[in-house]
Amino acid sequence: MTDKVIEDRLTAVLEAFVTGDAMGMATEFMTRKEIIRKFGGWVTSLIDTRYSKLHKDLPTGSITDDSEENLILLEEYKKAGEVTVEATVEGLLRWINESNAMEKKYIGPSAAKALTDIKGGVSPYESGREGTTCGGIMRTPCVFLFSPGQDEDQLAVHIWRCLGPPHNTSEAMEAAGAYGFALRAAFLGESFEEIIDAAMRGGERLLEFVEEIRSSPSSSARIKEVVTKSREMDECQLMDWLHEVLGNGLSSSDVCGAVFGAFAMAGGDVFKAICMGASMGGDTDTIAALAGALSTAFVGSHNIPGDILETIKHVNHLDLAGLAGRGWEKM
């Protein structure tokens, strides 16, 4: 791939991520039944935030912590020249200060506790030992996008350095490893089956970085199950099942299963993956963002309606072109 092709594809992945974040923001932590009752079961446009449970104070089309953290961490890693624990901490503390995250109440509980502890003197190598929520898998895209030419061993180390300060647990690491390896495989043009195989490798690889393997739902097992269910159900049945049976709440394993469910059903239809993420209830902004990014990496572009994307860019003052990517020479 030429530099221009790689840059365009990286930008497209970021565009899909912020679109999923903004479209899922207004439905975040609604139940699936509420979304069916209020919106007919499908979210296909930006929802007015007056309907939101959590974000009535944000303008319609706003991104949340999902996008803000990834974008700031990309900047910090570029400034440092590599993914480091120190750059991760610097970026997250900067994000808290610049975004008023505590006041907005959209910082996750694991990150809030860990970063408060770090500010109080706790080592970032110790602060994330209770972090099981989805903030870990949510930040994984920036690790790959920073250096798309990295191999799997490098990616594993970088994911650990990004997750460790707030989410140094087996549940978070397995989910992030699965997603990160899948995102890399998708970007490299591998088949759907190869992407799922990469997710299995990534989940296992990141577990090697964790001192204590805790009893928690397996992201790898959930990915296998949702791929099977996606072949047996239609979109609405799968979303109902993900919400009511598998769960799509705040935990890393919940979000991981839901993301791969939307991806397995939508494949290369990026906007469908985003809409499914925003429509299934639970942690909709994170699910829609991650599913949209993975689907875009898979096909190399997206089909997001231009008016939606332009509104999101305008509301959030985003210029995404050229933000991601280094180390292209290995691709």
Short mmCIF file of C-alpha atoms in Angstrom, two decimals:
data_model
loop_
_atom_site.label_atom_id
_atom_site.label_comp_id
_atom_site.label_asym_id
_atom_site.label_seq_id
_atom_site.Cartn_x
_atom_site.Cartn_y
_atom_site.Cartn_z
CA MET A 1 0.00 0.00 0.00
CA THR A 2 1.16 3.52 -0.74
CA ASP A 3 1.45 6.12 2.03
CA LYS A 4 -1.62 7.92 0.67
CA VAL A 5 -3.72 4.75 0.70
CA ILE A 6 -2.63 3.92 4.24
CA GLU A 7 -3.32 7.45 5.48
CA ASP A 8 -6.78 7.46 3.89
CA ARG A 9 -7.63 4.09 5.43
CA LEU A 10 -6.42 5.15 8.87
CA THR A 11 -8.48 8.32 8.63
CA ALA A 12 -11.52 6.28 7.59
CA VAL A 13 -11.12 4.04 10.66
CA LEU A 14 -11.02 7.12 12.90
CA GLU A 15 -14.06 8.58 11.14
CA ALA A 16 -16.01 5.39 11.76
CA PHE A 17 -14.94 5.33 15.40
CA VAL A 18 -16.07 8.90 16.15
CA THR A 19 -19.31 8.33 14.24
CA GLY A 20 -20.12 5.25 16.30
CA ASP A 21 -19.29 7.15 19.47
CA ALA A 22 -21.55 10.09 18.56
CA MET A 23 -24.43 7.93 17.30
CA GLY A 24 -24.32 5.67 20.35
CA MET A 25 -23.89 8.54 22.82
CA ALA A 26 -27.58 9.41 23.09
CA THR A 27 -28.72 5.82 23.62
CA GLU A 28 -25.97 4.89 26.06
CA PHE A 29 -27.31 2.60 28.79
CA MET A 30 -30.84 2.57 27.50
CA THR A 31 -32.26 -0.94 27.42
CA ARG A 32 -32.96 -2.64 24.13
CA LYS A 33 -36.68 -2.40 24.88
CA GLU A 34 -36.43 1.35 25.44
CA ILE A 35 -34.71 1.76 22.08
CA ILE A 36 -37.42 -0.29 20.40
CA ARG A 37 -40.13 1.79 22.06
CA LYS A 38 -38.56 5.20 21.39
CA PHE A 39 -36.84 4.69 18.04
CA GLY A 40 -38.43 1.61 16.50
CA GLY A 41 -35.46 -0.59 17.37
CA TRP A 42 -33.00 1.00 14.94
CA VAL A 43 -30.84 4.08 15.41
CA THR A 44 -29.90 5.28 11.92
CA SER A 45 -29.17 8.96 12.56
CA LEU A 46 -27.90 11.28 15.26
CA ILE A 47 -30.36 11.28 18.16
CA ASP A 48 -31.27 14.55 19.88
CA THR A 49 -29.63 14.46 23.30
CA ARG A 50 -32.84 15.54 25.02
CA TYR A 51 -33.72 11.83 24.79
CA SER A 52 -30.44 10.76 26.43
CA LYS A 53 -30.25 9.26 29.90
CA LEU A 54 -26.70 10.44 30.56
CA HIS A 55 -25.77 13.22 28.16
CA LYS A 56 -28.57 15.78 28.01
CA ASP A 57 -25.94 18.47 28.59
CA LEU A 58 -24.02 17.63 25.39
CA PRO A 59 -24.87 18.97 21.93
CA THR A 60 -26.38 16.45 19.53
CA GLY A 61 -23.56 14.78 17.61
CA SER A 62 -21.02 15.11 20.41
CA ILE A 63 -18.30 12.53 20.89
CA THR A 64 -17.51 11.26 24.39
CA ASP A 65 -14.55 9.96 26.35
CA ASP A 66 -14.19 7.08 23.86
CA SER A 67 -13.02 9.33 21.05
CA GLU A 68 -11.39 11.98 23.21
CA GLU A 69 -9.08 9.50 24.94
CA ASN A 70 -8.04 7.81 21.70
CA LEU A 71 -7.29 11.13 20.02
CA ILE A 72 -5.30 12.53 22.93
CA LEU A 73 -3.34 9.31 23.36
CA LEU A 74 -2.47 9.31 19.66
CA GLU A 75 -1.06 12.81 20.14
CA GLU A 76 0.91 11.79 23.23
CA TYR A 77 2.36 8.69 21.56
CA LYS A 78 3.40 10.74 18.54
CA LYS A 79 5.03 13.27 20.86
CA ALA A 80 6.89 10.50 22.70
CA GLY A 81 7.73 8.63 19.51
CA GLU A 82 6.42 5.37 20.96
CA VAL A 83 3.71 3.84 23.11
CA THR A 84 4.86 4.02 26.73
CA VAL A 85 3.22 3.74 30.13
CA GLU A 86 4.38 7.26 30.89
CA ALA A 87 2.81 8.68 27.72
CA THR A 88 -0.42 6.85 28.54
CA VAL A 89 -0.57 8.42 32.00
CA GLU A 90 0.33 11.85 30.65
CA GLY A 91 -2.39 11.60 28.00
CA LEU A 92 -5.11 10.42 30.34
CA LEU A 93 -4.34 13.05 32.97
CA ARG A 94 -4.29 15.70 30.25
CA TRP A 95 -7.66 14.43 28.99
CA ILE A 96 -9.22 14.70 32.44
CA ASN A 97 -8.05 18.30 32.77
CA GLU A 98 -8.96 19.43 29.25
CA SER A 99 -12.34 17.69 29.01
CA ASN A 100 -13.66 18.26 32.54
CA ALA A 101 -14.35 14.52 32.52
CA MET A 102 -15.07 14.31 36.23
CA GLU A 103 -17.65 17.10 36.03
CA LYS A 104 -19.26 15.63 32.90
CA LYS A 105 -19.42 12.26 34.68
CA TYR A 106 -18.50 10.29 31.59
CA ILE A 107 -15.21 8.94 32.80
CA GLY A 108 -15.43 5.22 33.54
CA PRO A 109 -15.17 4.00 37.13
CA SER A 110 -11.95 2.04 36.60
CA ALA A 111 -10.15 4.97 34.97
CA ALA A 112 -11.48 7.44 37.54
CA LYS A 113 -10.18 5.36 40.46
CA ALA A 114 -6.84 4.51 38.86
CA LEU A 115 -6.04 8.04 37.77
CA THR A 116 -7.05 9.44 41.15
CA ASP A 117 -4.68 6.89 42.73
CA ILE A 118 -1.87 7.83 40.35
CA LYS A 119 -2.31 11.51 41.17
CA GLY A 120 -2.06 10.47 44.81
CA GLY A 121 1.29 8.75 44.28
CA VAL A 122 0.38 5.16 43.35
CA SER A 123 2.61 3.64 40.66
CA PRO A 124 0.93 3.31 37.23
CA TYR A 125 2.21 -0.28 37.24
CA GLU A 126 0.03 -0.96 40.29
CA SER A 127 -2.96 1.35 39.79
CA GLY A 128 -4.95 -0.73 37.31
CA ARG A 129 -5.29 -3.98 39.24
CA GLU A 130 -9.05 -3.57 39.71
CA GLY A 131 -9.90 -2.24 36.26
CA THR A 132 -12.27 -4.59 34.45
CA THR A 133 -14.50 -2.11 32.65
CA CYS A 134 -14.51 -1.43 28.92
CA GLY A 135 -12.17 1.58 29.04
CA GLY A 136 -9.34 -0.80 28.19
CA ILE A 137 -10.76 -2.28 25.00
CA MET A 138 -12.13 1.17 24.13
CA ARG A 139 -8.62 2.67 23.95
CA THR A 140 -7.14 -0.16 21.86
CA PRO A 141 -7.63 1.50 18.44
CA CYS A 142 -5.11 4.27 19.20
CA VAL A 143 -2.44 1.65 19.95
CA PHE A 144 -2.76 0.10 16.50
CA LEU A 145 -3.44 3.33 14.62
CA PHE A 146 -0.30 4.91 16.03
CA SER A 147 1.86 2.32 14.25
CA PRO A 148 -0.02 0.13 11.77
CA GLY A 149 3.21 -1.54 10.66
CA GLN A 150 3.86 -3.18 14.02
CA ASP A 151 3.86 -6.97 14.29
CA GLU A 152 1.77 -8.92 16.79
CA ASP A 153 4.50 -9.07 19.42
CA GLN A 154 4.94 -5.30 19.33
CA LEU A 155 1.20 -4.76 19.37
CA ALA A 156 0.80 -6.95 22.46
CA VAL A 157 3.40 -4.95 24.39
CA HIS A 158 1.85 -1.66 23.28
CA ILE A 159 -1.66 -2.73 24.29
CA TRP A 160 -0.35 -3.63 27.74
CA ARG A 161 1.37 -0.25 28.05
CA CYS A 162 -1.83 1.54 27.08
CA LEU A 163 -4.16 -0.51 29.27
CA GLY A 164 -1.97 -1.11 32.29
CA PRO A 165 -2.40 2.11 34.30
CA PRO A 166 -6.21 1.87 34.58
CA HIS A 167 -7.07 -1.68 33.39
CA ASN A 168 -4.38 -4.18 34.35
CA THR A 169 -6.69 -7.18 34.78
CA SER A 170 -7.21 -10.41 32.89
CA GLU A 171 -10.73 -9.48 31.77
CA ALA A 172 -9.67 -6.14 30.31
CA MET A 173 -6.45 -7.44 28.76
CA GLU A 174 -8.07 -10.42 27.07
CA ALA A 175 -10.78 -8.27 25.50
CA ALA A 176 -8.32 -5.62 24.33
CA GLY A 177 -5.91 -8.21 22.94
CA ALA A 178 -8.70 -9.85 20.98
CA TYR A 179 -9.87 -6.56 19.51
CA GLY A 180 -6.40 -5.18 18.82
CA PHE A 181 -5.19 -8.28 16.98
CA ALA A 182 -8.46 -8.42 15.02
CA LEU A 183 -8.14 -4.75 14.03
CA ARG A 184 -4.61 -5.36 12.78
CA ALA A 185 -5.64 -8.43 10.78
CA ALA A 186 -8.59 -6.58 9.26
CA PHE A 187 -6.40 -3.64 8.25
CA LEU A 188 -3.92 -6.02 6.61
CA GLY A 189 -6.69 -7.41 4.39
CA GLU A 190 -7.13 -10.80 6.00
CA SER A 191 -10.36 -12.78 5.64
CA PHE A 192 -13.15 -12.82 8.22
CA GLU A 193 -12.05 -16.24 9.46
CA GLU A 194 -8.45 -15.05 9.77
CA ILE A 195 -9.60 -11.99 11.72
CA ILE A 196 -11.44 -14.19 14.21
CA ASP A 197 -8.36 -16.43 14.50
CA ALA A 198 -6.28 -13.32 15.19
CA ALA A 199 -8.73 -12.29 17.91
CA MET A 200 -8.24 -15.68 19.59
CA ARG A 201 -4.46 -15.23 19.47
CA GLY A 202 -4.68 -11.69 20.81
CA GLY A 203 -6.82 -12.64 23.77
CA GLU A 204 -4.45 -15.42 24.79
CA ARG A 205 -1.36 -13.29 24.18
CA LEU A 206 -2.46 -10.44 26.44
CA LEU A 207 -3.34 -12.82 29.25
CA GLU A 208 0.39 -13.56 29.44
CA PHE A 209 0.97 -10.02 30.72
CA VAL A 210 -1.35 -10.39 33.71
CA GLU A 211 -0.07 -11.59 37.07
CA GLU A 212 -3.44 -12.92 38.27
CA ILE A 213 -6.02 -14.59 36.02
CA ARG A 214 -9.38 -13.93 37.63
CA SER A 215 -12.65 -15.73 37.20
CA SER A 216 -14.52 -13.69 34.60
CA PRO A 217 -16.35 -14.26 31.31
CA SER A 218 -14.00 -15.23 28.48
CA SER A 219 -13.93 -12.76 25.60
CA SER A 220 -12.57 -15.45 23.30
CA ALA A 221 -15.45 -17.80 24.12
CA ARG A 222 -17.94 -14.97 23.61
CA ILE A 223 -16.49 -14.13 20.20
CA LYS A 224 -16.91 -17.73 19.06
CA GLU A 225 -20.49 -17.77 20.34
CA VAL A 226 -21.54 -14.51 18.70
CA VAL A 227 -20.09 -15.58 15.35
CA THR A 228 -22.26 -18.72 15.53
CA LYS A 229 -25.34 -16.74 16.57
CA SER A 230 -24.82 -14.23 13.75
CA ARG A 231 -25.34 -17.09 11.29
CA GLU A 232 -28.53 -18.26 12.98
CA MET A 233 -30.32 -14.95 13.65
CA ASP A 234 -31.31 -11.77 11.86
CA GLU A 235 -30.05 -8.38 13.02
CA CYS A 236 -32.87 -7.66 15.47
CA GLN A 237 -32.78 -11.14 16.98
CA LEU A 238 -29.03 -10.87 17.47
CA MET A 239 -29.30 -7.47 19.15
CA ASP A 240 -32.02 -8.77 21.45
CA TRP A 241 -29.91 -11.81 22.33
CA LEU A 242 -26.77 -9.74 22.92
CA HIS A 243 -28.65 -7.46 25.30
CA GLU A 244 -30.85 -9.96 27.12
CA VAL A 245 -28.67 -13.08 27.22
CA LEU A 246 -24.98 -12.38 26.60
CA GLY A 247 -25.02 -8.89 28.08
CA ASN A 248 -23.67 -5.64 26.63
CA GLY A 249 -22.99 -3.57 29.71
CA LEU A 250 -19.90 -1.86 31.05
CA SER A 251 -17.54 -4.82 31.43
CA SER A 252 -14.76 -5.49 28.93
CA SER A 253 -16.05 -8.96 28.07
CA ASP A 254 -19.58 -7.67 27.52
CA VAL A 255 -18.42 -4.99 25.13
CA CYS A 256 -16.06 -7.35 23.33
CA GLY A 257 -18.81 -9.88 22.63
CA ALA A 258 -21.23 -7.20 21.45
CA VAL A 259 -18.64 -5.60 19.14
CA PHE A 260 -17.80 -8.87 17.44
CA GLY A 261 -21.51 -9.68 17.19
CA ALA A 262 -22.18 -6.48 15.26
CA PHE A 263 -19.08 -7.02 13.11
CA ALA A 264 -19.97 -10.64 12.35
CA MET A 265 -23.48 -9.64 11.27
CA ALA A 266 -22.56 -6.48 9.34
CA GLY A 267 -19.20 -7.50 7.87
CA GLY A 268 -18.09 -4.73 5.56
CA ASP A 269 -21.31 -2.73 5.86
CA VAL A 270 -19.78 -0.16 8.20
CA PHE A 271 -22.89 1.92 8.75
CA LYS A 272 -24.90 -1.20 9.64
CA ALA A 273 -22.26 -2.16 12.22
CA ILE A 274 -22.47 1.32 13.74
CA CYS A 275 -26.27 1.34 13.73
CA MET A 276 -26.39 -2.08 15.37
CA GLY A 277 -24.00 -0.89 18.07
CA ALA A 278 -26.12 2.19 18.73
CA SER A 279 -29.37 0.20 18.70
CA MET A 280 -28.69 -2.79 20.96
CA GLY A 281 -28.73 -1.01 24.32
CA GLY A 282 -26.09 -1.08 27.01
CA ASP A 283 -22.75 0.61 26.38
CA THR A 284 -23.85 1.72 22.93
CA ASP A 285 -21.27 4.43 22.23
CA THR A 286 -18.29 2.15 22.87
CA ILE A 287 -19.83 -0.80 21.02
CA ALA A 288 -20.79 1.28 17.97
CA ALA A 289 -17.40 3.00 17.84
CA LEU A 290 -15.38 -0.23 18.03
CA ALA A 291 -17.65 -2.16 15.64
CA GLY A 292 -17.53 0.65 13.08
CA ALA A 293 -13.75 0.92 13.27
CA LEU A 294 -13.26 -2.84 12.87
CA SER A 295 -15.66 -3.02 9.93
CA THR A 296 -13.91 -0.09 8.24
CA ALA A 297 -10.49 -1.69 8.68
CA PHE A 298 -11.95 -4.85 7.11
CA VAL A 299 -13.09 -3.17 3.88
CA GLY A 300 -10.71 -0.21 3.80
CA SER A 301 -13.38 2.49 3.62
CA HIS A 302 -16.82 3.29 5.00
CA ASN A 303 -20.34 4.10 3.84
CA ILE A 304 -21.26 6.58 6.59
CA PRO A 305 -23.72 9.19 5.27
CA GLY A 306 -21.83 12.39 4.58
CA ASP A 307 -24.23 14.65 6.46
CA ILE A 308 -23.84 12.63 9.66
CA LEU A 309 -20.04 12.61 9.48
CA GLU A 310 -19.83 16.32 8.66
CA THR A 311 -22.13 17.20 11.55
CA ILE A 312 -19.96 15.24 13.97
CA LYS A 313 -16.79 16.87 12.67
CA HIS A 314 -18.36 20.33 12.94
CA VAL A 315 -19.86 19.88 16.42
CA ASN A 316 -16.61 18.51 17.82
CA HIS A 317 -14.17 20.62 15.76
CA LEU A 318 -12.44 17.51 14.44
CA ASP A 319 -9.73 17.31 11.79
CA LEU A 320 -8.84 13.65 11.62
CA ALA A 321 -6.74 13.54 8.45
CA GLY A 322 -3.10 12.70 9.14
CA LEU A 323 -3.60 12.22 12.87
CA ALA A 324 -2.92 8.47 12.93
CA GLY A 325 -0.05 6.43 11.65
CA ARG A 326 3.68 5.89 11.67
CA GLY A 327 5.87 2.87 10.93
CA TRP A 328 4.25 2.33 7.55
CA GLU A 329 7.45 0.98 6.00
CA LYS A 330 6.66 -2.50 7.33
CA MET A 331 3.35 -2.75 5.53
#
